[in-house]
Tab-separated table of C-alpha atoms and ligand atoms in Angstrom:
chain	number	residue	atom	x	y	z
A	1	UNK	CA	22.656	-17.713	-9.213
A	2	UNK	CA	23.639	-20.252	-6.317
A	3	UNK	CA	25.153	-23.520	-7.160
A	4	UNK	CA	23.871	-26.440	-6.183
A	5	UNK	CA	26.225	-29.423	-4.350
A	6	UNK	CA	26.402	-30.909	-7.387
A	7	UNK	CA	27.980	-27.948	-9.136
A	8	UNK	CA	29.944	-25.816	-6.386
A	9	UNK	CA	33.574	-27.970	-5.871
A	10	UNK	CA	32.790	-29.994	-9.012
A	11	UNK	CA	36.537	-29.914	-10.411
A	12	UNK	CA	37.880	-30.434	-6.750
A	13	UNK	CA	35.836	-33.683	-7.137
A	14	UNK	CA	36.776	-34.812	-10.268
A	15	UNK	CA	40.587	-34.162	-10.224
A	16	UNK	CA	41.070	-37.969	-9.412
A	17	UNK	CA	39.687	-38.414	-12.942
A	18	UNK	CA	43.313	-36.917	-14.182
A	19	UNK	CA	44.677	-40.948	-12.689
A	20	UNK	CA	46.541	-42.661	-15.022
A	21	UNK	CA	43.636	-45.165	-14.518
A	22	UNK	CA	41.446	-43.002	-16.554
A	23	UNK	CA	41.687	-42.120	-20.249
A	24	UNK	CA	40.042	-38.902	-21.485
A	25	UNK	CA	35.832	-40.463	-22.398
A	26	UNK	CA	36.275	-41.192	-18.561
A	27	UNK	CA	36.747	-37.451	-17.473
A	28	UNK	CA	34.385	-36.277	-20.119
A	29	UNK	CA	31.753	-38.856	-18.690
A	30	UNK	CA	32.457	-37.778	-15.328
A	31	UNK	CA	31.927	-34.190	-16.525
A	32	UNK	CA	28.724	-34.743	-18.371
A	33	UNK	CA	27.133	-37.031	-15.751
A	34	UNK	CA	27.743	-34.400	-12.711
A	35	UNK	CA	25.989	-31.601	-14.493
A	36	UNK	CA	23.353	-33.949	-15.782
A	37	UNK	CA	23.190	-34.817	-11.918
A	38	UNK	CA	23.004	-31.324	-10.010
A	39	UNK	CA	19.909	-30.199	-12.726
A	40	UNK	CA	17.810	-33.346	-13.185
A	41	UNK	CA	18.173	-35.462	-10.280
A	42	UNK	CA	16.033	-33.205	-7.606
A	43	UNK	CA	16.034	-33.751	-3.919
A	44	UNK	CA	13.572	-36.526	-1.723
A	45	UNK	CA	13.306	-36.539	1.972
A	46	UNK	CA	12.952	-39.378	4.529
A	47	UNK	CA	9.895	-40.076	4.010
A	48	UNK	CA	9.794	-39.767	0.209
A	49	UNK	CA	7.843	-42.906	-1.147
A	50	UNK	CA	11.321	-44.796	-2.445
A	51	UNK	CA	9.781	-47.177	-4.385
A	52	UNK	CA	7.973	-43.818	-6.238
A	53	UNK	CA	11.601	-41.898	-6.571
A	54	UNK	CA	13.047	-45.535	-7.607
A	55	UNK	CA	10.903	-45.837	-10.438
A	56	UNK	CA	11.912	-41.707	-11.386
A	57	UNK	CA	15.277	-42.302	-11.405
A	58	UNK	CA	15.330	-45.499	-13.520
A	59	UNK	CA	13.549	-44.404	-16.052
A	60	UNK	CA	14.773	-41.025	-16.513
A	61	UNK	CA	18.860	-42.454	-16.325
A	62	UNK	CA	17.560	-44.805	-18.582
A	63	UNK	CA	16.641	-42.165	-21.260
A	64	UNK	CA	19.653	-39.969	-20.175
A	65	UNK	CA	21.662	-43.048	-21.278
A	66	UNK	CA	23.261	-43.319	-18.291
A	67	UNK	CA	22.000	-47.123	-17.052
A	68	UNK	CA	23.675	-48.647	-20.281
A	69	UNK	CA	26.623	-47.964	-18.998
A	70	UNK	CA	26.066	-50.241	-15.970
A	71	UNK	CA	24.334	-53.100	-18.703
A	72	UNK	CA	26.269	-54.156	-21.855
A	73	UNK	CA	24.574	-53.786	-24.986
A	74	UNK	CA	23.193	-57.512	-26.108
A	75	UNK	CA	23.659	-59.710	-28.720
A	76	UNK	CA	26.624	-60.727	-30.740
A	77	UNK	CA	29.788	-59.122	-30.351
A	78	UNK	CA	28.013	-57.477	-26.955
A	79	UNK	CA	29.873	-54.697	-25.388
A	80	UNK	CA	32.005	-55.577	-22.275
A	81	UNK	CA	31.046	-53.591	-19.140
A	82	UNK	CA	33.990	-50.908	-18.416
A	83	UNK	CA	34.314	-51.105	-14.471
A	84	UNK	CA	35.523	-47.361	-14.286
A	85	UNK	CA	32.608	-46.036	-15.853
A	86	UNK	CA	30.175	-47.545	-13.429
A	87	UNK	CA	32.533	-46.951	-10.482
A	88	UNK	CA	32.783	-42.974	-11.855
A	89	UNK	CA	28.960	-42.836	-12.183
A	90	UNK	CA	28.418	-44.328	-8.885
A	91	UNK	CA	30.574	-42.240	-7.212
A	92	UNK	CA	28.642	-39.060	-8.670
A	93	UNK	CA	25.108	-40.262	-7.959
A	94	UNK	CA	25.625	-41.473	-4.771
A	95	UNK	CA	27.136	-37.946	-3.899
A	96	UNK	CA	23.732	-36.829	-5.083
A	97	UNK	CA	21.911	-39.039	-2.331
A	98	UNK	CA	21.813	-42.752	-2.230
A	99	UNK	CA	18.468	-43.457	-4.081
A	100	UNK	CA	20.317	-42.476	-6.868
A	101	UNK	CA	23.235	-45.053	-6.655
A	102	UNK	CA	21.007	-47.164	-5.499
A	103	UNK	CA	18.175	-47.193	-8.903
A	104	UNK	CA	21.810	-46.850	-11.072
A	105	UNK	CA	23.793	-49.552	-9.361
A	106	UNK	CA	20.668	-52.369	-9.171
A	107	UNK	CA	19.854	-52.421	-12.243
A	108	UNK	CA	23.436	-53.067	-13.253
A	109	UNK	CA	23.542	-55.624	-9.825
A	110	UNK	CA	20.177	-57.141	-11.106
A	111	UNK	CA	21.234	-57.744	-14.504
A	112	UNK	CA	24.617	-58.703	-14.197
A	113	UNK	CA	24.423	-62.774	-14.070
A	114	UNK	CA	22.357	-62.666	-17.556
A	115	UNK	CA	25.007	-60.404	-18.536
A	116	UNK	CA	28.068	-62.830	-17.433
A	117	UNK	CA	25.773	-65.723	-18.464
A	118	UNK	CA	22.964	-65.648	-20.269
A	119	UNK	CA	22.734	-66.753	-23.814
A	120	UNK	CA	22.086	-64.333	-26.894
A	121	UNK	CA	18.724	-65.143	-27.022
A	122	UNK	CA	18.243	-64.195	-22.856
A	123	UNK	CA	20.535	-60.895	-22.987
A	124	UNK	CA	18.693	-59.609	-26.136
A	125	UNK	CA	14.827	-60.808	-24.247
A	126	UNK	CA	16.148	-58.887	-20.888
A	127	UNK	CA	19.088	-56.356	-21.327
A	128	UNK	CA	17.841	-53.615	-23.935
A	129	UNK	CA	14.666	-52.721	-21.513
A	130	UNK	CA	17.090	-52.674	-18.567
A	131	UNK	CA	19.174	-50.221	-20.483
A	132	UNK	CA	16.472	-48.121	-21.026
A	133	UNK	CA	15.262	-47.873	-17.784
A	134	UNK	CA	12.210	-49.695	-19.114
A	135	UNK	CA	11.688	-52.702	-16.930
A	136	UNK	CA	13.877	-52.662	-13.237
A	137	UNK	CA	16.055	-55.717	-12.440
A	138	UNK	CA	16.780	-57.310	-9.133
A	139	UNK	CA	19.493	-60.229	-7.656
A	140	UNK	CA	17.784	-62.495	-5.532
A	141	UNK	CA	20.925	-64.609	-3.802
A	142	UNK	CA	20.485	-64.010	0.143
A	143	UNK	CA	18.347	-66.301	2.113
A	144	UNK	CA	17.242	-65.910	6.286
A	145	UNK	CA	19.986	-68.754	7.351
A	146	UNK	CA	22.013	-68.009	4.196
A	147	UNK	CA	23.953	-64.679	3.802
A	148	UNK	CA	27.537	-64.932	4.188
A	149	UNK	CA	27.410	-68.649	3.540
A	150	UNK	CA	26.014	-69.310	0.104
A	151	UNK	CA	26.778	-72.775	0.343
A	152	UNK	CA	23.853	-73.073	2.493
A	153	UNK	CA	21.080	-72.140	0.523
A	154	UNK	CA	17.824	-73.850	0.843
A	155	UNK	CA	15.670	-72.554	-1.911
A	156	UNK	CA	15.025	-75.237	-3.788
A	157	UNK	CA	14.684	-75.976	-7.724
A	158	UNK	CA	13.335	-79.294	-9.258
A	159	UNK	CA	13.207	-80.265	-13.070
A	160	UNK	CA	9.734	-81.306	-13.959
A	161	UNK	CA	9.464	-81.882	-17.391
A	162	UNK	CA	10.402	-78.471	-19.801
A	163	UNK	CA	10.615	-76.507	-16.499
A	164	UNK	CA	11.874	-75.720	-13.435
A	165	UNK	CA	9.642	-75.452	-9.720
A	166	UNK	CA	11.046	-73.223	-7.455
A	167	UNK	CA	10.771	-73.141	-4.040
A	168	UNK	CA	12.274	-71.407	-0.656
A	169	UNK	CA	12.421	-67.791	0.580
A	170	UNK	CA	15.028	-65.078	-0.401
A	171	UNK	CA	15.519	-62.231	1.554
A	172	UNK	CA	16.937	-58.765	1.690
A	173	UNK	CA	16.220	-58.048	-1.829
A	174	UNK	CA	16.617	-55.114	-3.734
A	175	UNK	CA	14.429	-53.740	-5.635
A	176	UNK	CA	11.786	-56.811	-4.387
A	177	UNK	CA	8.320	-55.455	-5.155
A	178	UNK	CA	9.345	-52.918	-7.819
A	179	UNK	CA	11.625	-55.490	-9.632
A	180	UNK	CA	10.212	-56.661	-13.673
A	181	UNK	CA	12.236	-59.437	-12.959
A	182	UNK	CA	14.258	-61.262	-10.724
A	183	UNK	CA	17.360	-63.534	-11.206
A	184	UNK	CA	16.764	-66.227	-8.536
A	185	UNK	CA	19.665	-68.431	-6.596
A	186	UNK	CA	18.252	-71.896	-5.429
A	187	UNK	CA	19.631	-75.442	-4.801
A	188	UNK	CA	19.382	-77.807	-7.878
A	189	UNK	CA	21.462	-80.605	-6.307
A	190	UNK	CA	24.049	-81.631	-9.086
A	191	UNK	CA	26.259	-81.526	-5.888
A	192	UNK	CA	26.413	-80.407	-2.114
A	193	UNK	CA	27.049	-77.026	-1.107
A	194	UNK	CA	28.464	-74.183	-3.846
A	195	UNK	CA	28.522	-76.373	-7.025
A	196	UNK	CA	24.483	-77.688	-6.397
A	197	UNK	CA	23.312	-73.986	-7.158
A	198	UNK	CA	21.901	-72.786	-10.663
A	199	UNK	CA	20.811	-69.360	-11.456
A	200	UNK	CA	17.176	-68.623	-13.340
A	201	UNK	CA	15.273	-65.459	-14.494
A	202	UNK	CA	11.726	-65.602	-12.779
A	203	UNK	CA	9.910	-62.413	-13.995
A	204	UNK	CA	7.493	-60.904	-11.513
A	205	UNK	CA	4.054	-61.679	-11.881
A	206	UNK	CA	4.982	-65.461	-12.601
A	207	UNK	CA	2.395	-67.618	-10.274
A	208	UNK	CA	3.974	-68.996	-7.142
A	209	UNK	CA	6.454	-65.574	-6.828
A	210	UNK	CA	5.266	-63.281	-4.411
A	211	UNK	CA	7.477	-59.745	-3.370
A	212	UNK	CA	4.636	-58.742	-0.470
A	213	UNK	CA	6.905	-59.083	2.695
A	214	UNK	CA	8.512	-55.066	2.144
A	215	UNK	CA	11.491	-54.578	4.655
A	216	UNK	CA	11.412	-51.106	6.121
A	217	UNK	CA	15.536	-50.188	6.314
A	218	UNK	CA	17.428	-47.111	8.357
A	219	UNK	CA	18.488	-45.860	4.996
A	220	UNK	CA	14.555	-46.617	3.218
A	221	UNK	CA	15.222	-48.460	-0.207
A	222	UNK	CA	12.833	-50.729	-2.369
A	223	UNK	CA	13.627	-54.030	-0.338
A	224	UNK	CA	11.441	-57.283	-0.328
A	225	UNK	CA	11.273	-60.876	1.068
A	226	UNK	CA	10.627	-62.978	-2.145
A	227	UNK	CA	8.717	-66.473	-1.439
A	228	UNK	CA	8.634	-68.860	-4.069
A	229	UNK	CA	5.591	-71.219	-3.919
A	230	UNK	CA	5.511	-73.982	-6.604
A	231	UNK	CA	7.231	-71.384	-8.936
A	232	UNK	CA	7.594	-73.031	-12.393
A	233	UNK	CA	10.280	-71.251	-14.791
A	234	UNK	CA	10.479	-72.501	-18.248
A	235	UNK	CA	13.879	-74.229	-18.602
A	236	UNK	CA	15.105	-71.435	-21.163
A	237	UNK	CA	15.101	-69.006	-17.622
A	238	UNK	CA	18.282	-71.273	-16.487
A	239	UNK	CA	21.424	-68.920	-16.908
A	240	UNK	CA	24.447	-70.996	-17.856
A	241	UNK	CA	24.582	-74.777	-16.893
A	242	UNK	CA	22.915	-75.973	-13.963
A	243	UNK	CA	25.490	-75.998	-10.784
A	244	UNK	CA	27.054	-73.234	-11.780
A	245	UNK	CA	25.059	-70.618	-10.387
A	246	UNK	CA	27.418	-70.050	-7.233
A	247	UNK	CA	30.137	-69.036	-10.311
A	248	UNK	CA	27.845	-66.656	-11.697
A	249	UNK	CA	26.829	-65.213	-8.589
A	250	UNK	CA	30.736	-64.777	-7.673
A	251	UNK	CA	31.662	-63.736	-11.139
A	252	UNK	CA	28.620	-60.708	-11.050
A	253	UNK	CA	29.570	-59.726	-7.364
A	254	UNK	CA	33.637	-58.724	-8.264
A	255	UNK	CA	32.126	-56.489	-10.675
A	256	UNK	CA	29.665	-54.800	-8.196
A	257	UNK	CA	31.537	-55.482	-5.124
A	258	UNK	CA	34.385	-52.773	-6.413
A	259	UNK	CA	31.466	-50.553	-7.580
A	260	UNK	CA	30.413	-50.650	-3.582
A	261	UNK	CA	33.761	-49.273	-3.063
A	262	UNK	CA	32.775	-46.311	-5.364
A	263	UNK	CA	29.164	-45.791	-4.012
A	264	UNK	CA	31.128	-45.364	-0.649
A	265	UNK	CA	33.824	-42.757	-1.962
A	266	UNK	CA	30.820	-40.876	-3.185
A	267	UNK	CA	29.116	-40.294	0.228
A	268	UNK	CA	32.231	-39.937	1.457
A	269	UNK	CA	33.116	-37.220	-0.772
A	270	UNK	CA	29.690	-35.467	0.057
A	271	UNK	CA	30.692	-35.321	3.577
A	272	UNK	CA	34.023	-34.099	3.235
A	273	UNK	CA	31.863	-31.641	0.849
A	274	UNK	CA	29.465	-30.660	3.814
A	275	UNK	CA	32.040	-30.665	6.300
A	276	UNK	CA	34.623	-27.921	4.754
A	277	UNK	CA	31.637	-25.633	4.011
A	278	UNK	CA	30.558	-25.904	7.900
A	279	UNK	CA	33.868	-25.990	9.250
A	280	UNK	CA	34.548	-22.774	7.201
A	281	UNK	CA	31.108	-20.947	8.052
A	282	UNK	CA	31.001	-21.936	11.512
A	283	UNK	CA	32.133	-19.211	13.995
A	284	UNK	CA	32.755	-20.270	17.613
A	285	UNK	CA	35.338	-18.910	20.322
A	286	UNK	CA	35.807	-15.796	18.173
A	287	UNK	CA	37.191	-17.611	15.043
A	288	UNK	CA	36.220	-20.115	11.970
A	289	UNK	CA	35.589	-23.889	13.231
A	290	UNK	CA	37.920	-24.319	10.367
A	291	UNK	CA	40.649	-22.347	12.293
A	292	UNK	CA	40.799	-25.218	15.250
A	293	UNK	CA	43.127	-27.461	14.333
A	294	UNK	CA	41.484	-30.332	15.696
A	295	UNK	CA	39.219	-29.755	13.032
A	296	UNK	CA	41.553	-29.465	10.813
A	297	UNK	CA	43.051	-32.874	11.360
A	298	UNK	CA	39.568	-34.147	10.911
A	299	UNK	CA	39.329	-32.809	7.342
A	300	UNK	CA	43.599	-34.325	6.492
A	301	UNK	CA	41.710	-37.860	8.024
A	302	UNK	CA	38.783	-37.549	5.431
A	303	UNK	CA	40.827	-36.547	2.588
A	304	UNK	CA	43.477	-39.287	2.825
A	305	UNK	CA	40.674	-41.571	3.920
A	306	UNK	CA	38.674	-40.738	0.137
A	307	UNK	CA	41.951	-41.010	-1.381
A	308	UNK	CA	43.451	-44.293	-0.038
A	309	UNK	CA	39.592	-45.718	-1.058
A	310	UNK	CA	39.852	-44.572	-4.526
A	311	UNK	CA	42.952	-45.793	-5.537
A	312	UNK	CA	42.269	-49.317	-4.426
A	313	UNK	CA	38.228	-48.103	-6.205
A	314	UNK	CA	40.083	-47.602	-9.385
A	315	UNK	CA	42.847	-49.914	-9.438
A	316	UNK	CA	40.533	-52.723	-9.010
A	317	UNK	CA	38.303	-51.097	-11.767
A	318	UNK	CA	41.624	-50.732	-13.712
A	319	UNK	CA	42.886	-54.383	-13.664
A	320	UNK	CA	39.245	-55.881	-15.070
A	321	UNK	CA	38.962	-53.082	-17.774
A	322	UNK	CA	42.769	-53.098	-19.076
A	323	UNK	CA	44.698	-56.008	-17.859
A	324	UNK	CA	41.707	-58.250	-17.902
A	325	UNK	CA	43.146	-59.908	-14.692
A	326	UNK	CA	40.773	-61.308	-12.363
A	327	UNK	CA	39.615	-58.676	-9.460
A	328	UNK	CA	38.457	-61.487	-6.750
A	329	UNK	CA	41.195	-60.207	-4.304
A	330	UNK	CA	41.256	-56.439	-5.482
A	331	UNK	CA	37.817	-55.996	-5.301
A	332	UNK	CA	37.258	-57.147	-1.779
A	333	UNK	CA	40.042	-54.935	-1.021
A	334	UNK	CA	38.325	-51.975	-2.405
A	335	UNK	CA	34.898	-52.540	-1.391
A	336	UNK	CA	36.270	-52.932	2.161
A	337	UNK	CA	38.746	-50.078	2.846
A	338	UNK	CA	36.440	-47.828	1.056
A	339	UNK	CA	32.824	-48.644	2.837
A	340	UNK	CA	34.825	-48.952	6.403
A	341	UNK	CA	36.458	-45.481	5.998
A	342	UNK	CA	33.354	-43.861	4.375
A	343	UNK	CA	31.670	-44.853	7.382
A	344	UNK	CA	34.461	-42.841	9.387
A	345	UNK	CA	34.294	-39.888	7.198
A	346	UNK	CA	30.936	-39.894	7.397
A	347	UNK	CA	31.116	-40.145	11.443
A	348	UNK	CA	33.618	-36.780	11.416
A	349	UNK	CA	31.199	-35.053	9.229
A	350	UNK	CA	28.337	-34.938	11.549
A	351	UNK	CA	30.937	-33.761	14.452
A	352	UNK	CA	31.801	-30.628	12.344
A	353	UNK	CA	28.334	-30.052	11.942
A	354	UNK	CA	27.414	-30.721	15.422
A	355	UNK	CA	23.777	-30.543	16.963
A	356	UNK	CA	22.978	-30.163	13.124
A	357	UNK	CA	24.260	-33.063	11.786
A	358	UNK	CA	21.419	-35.577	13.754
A	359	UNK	CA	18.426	-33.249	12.510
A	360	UNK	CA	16.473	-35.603	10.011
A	361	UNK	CA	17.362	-34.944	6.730
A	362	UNK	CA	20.125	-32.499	7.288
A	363	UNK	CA	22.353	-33.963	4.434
A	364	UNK	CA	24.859	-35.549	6.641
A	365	UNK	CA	22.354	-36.924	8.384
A	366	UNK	CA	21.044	-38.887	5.437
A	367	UNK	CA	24.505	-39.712	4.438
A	368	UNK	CA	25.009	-41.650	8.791
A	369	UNK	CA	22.037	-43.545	7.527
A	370	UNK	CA	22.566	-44.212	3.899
A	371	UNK	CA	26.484	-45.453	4.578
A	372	UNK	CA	25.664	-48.429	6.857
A	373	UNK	CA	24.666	-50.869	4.961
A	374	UNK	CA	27.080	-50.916	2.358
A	375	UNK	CA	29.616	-52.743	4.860
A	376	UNK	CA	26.938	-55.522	4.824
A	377	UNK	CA	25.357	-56.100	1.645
A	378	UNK	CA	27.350	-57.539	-1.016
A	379	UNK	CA	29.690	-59.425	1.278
A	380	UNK	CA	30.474	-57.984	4.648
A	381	UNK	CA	33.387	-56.823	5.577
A	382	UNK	CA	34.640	-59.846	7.858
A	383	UNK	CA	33.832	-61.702	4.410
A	384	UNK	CA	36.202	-59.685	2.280
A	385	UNK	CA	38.514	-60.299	4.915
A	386	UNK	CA	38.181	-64.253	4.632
A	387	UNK	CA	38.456	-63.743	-0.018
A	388	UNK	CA	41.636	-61.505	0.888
A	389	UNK	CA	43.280	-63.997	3.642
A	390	UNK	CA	42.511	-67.319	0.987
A	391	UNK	CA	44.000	-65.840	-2.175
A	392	UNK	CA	47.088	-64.751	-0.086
A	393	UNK	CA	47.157	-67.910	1.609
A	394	UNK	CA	46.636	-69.925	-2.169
A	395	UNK	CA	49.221	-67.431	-3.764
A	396	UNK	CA	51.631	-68.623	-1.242
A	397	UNK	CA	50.891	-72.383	-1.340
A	398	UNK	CA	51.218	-71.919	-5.369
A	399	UNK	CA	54.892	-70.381	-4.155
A	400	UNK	CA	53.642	-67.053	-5.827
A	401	UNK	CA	54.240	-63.770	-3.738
A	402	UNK	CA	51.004	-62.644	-3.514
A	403	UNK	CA	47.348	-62.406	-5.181
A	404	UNK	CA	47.387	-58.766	-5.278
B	1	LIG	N1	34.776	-66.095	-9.323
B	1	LIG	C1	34.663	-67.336	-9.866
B	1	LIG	N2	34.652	-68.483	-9.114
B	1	LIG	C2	34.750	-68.348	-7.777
B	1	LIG	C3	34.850	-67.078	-7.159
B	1	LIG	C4	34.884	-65.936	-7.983
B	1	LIG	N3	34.984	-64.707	-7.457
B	1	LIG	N4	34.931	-67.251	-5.821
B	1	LIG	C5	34.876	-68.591	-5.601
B	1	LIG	N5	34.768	-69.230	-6.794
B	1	LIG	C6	34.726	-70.694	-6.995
B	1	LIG	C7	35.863	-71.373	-6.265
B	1	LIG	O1	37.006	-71.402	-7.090
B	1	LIG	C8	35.307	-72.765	-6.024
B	1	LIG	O2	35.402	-73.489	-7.227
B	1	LIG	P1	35.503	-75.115	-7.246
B	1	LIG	O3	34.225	-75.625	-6.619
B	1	LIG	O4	35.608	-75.443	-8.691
B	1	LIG	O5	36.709	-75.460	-6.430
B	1	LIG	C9	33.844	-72.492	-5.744
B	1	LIG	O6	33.551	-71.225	-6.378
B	1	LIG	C10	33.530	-72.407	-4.264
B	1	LIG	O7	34.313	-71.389	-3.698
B	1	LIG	P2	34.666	-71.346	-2.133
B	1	LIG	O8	35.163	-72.693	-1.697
B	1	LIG	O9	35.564	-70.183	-1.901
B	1	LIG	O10	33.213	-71.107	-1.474
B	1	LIG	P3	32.785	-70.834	0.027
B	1	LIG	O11	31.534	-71.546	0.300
B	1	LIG	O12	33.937	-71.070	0.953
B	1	LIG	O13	32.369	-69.281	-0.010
B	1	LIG	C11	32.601	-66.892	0.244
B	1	LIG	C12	33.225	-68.265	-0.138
B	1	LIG	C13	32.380	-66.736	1.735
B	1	LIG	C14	33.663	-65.920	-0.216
B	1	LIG	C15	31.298	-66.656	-0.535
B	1	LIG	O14	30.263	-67.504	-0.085
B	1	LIG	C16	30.796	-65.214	-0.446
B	1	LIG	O15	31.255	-64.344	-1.179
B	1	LIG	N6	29.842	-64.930	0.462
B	1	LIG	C17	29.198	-63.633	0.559
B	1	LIG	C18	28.064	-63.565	-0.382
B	1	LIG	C19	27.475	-62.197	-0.527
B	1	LIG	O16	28.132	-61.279	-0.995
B	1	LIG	N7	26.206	-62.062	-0.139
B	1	LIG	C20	25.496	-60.872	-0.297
B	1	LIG	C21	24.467	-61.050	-1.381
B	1	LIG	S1	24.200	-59.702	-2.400
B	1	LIG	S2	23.430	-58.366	-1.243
């Protein structure tokens, strides 16, 4: 019987797991979730309906048990995310094709603040259902003037009585228009710029939220503009103290920010993937394309390229899970060599392949569109650069040698 991608080259794939980073559940999740992977996850095109495959993929990870590793179980004594796990499982779906890391990773994303901040009471209302795939979670931070700079957020949030009224636009939003519920940046003016922000829960359907505006992507993903008319949130929907919402969003982003990183190694390692099997099939000029050596260099660029991104992927994951060091610096690191060389890789892989690689849907093709975006969401790239530059700089005011 043929083997799917998902199966042919699995061990290839998963040697990293054999790290020191890693400790033996991470190989044996890595093992279970790739075969779970190549049989269950199926194939969509294009023009699939992504909201339609979203809604699939959430629910069936959720019952495969594969979304609780991206949400901590709630309550007392709650579990602590393990970074590696969700970078490992991110890696493997998004080798599968980026709806996949995308339905996985959001509902981590989209959860995480209540994780990091909510109280008992809000983890055990919202987490279990996210876990199972039940209800789908979104992060609502960006705004049209308001990306890069947080600071600058104008969505707005007034205390009236035993609530809150929210109002403003937020845009670019994952998941907007599929989302249960949505945890919602906005200004509440304890103070100017990052420490006026507050963080609430607003679950869809609440009057005043609408997800209507859809925005149509290169790479099509569930993605909304959320405007918030008169919104009123019961004051129990505030995660954490009011101000510190910029914290909280920071806090949930070097989690997922490294997990970008991994999302990236995985469509890089699907090109690389793609490319050897081309590059070895390929005849041209009376031998293999794999026989050129200008190809060959191509496939040593890719390679190193996937490596040098996963060892920054997993050290970052590494120094959260074991040393329980803050990642701020590591993770920017990470998220940025690994999406900017992915992109790269990706680039090489639709040489190899040639006229091939721009047909629609050829799967390098998919992979040119679905790697863009990751060196924009989540903090850009030039943004990492600016986290990197200040902890260095602080490090070496504080006479340290480095933040690293
Ligand atoms: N964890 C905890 N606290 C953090 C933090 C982190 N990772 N990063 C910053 N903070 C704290 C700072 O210590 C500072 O605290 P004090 O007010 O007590 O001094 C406060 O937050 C403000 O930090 P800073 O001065 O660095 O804020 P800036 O406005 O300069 O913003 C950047 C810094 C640009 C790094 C930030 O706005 C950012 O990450 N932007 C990109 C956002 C993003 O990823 N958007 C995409 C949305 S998801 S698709």
């Amino acid at each position: 019987m043929e083997q799917s991608a998902g199966t042919r080259g699995e061990a290839q794939r998963l040697a990293h797991l054999g790290w020191p980073f890693f400790e033996p559940a991470h190989a044996r999740l890595a093992g279970e979730a790739a075969r779970w992977a190549a049989g269950a996850l199926g194939e969509w095109t294009h023009d699939a309906d992504a909201d339609a495959v979203c809604r699939r993929l959430v629910r069936e990870m959720g019952a495969a048990g594969w979304l609780a590793h991206a949400v901590p179980r709630a309550g007392a004594g709650s579990a602590r995310l393990d970074l590696r796990s969700i970078c490992i499982l991110r890696e493997l779906f998004a080798f599968h094709g980026g709806l996949a890391d995308f339905a996985f990773a959001m509902q981590g994303l989209g959860s995480g603040a209540i994780s990091i901040a909510g109280s008992d009471e809000q983890k055990t209302r919202y987490l279990p259902a996210v876990a199972r795939g039940e209800t789908i979670a979104a992060f609502a931070l960006s705004e049209e003037n308001s990306g890069s700079d947080v600071g600058a957020m104008a969505a707005s949030a007034r205390r009236d009585g035993s609530d809150y009224v929210l109002d403003g636009a937020k845009t670019w939003i994952s998941n907007g228009g599929i989302a249960d519920f949505y945890v919602v940046f906005a200004r509440s003016g304890e103070a100017p710029g990052t420490r006026g922000l507050s963080a609430f829960v607003v679950d869809a359907g609440t009057p005043g939220l609408s997800a209507a505006e859809r925005i149509d992507i290169i790479a099509p993903h569930p993605m909304a503009t959320l405007r918030l008319t008169g919104c009123r949130v019961p004051a129990g929907n505030l995660l954490g103290a009011p101000g510190e919402g910029f914290k909280i969003a920071m806090r949930t982003l070097d989690v997922f920010r490294t997990s970008v990183g991994a999302a990236a190694l995985g469509f890089a390692r699907r090109a690389l993937f793609e490319a050897l099997g081309r590059a070895r099939e390929r005849r041209m000029f009376g031998q293999a394309l794999a026989d050129f050596q200008m190809t060959q260099a191509k496939l040593a660029d890719m390679a190193t390229a996937i490596d040098a991104g996963a060892l920054l992927v997993y050290r970052a994951a590494w120094t959260r899970d074991v040393a329980g060091e803050s990642i701020t610096c590591q993770a920017a690191m990470a998220k940025m060599q690994a999406t900017e060389t992915a992109q790269k890789v990706v680039d090489a892989a639709v040489q190899i392949h040639g006229g091939l690689g721009v047909v629609r849907d050829h799967p390098v093709e998919r992979l040119y569109r679905e790697v863009r975006a990751l060196r924009i969401y989540e903090g850009a790239t030039e943004v990492q650069k600016l986290i990197i530059a200040r902890q260095l700089l602080e490090a070496a005011a504080r006479g340290g040698e480095g933040a690293r």
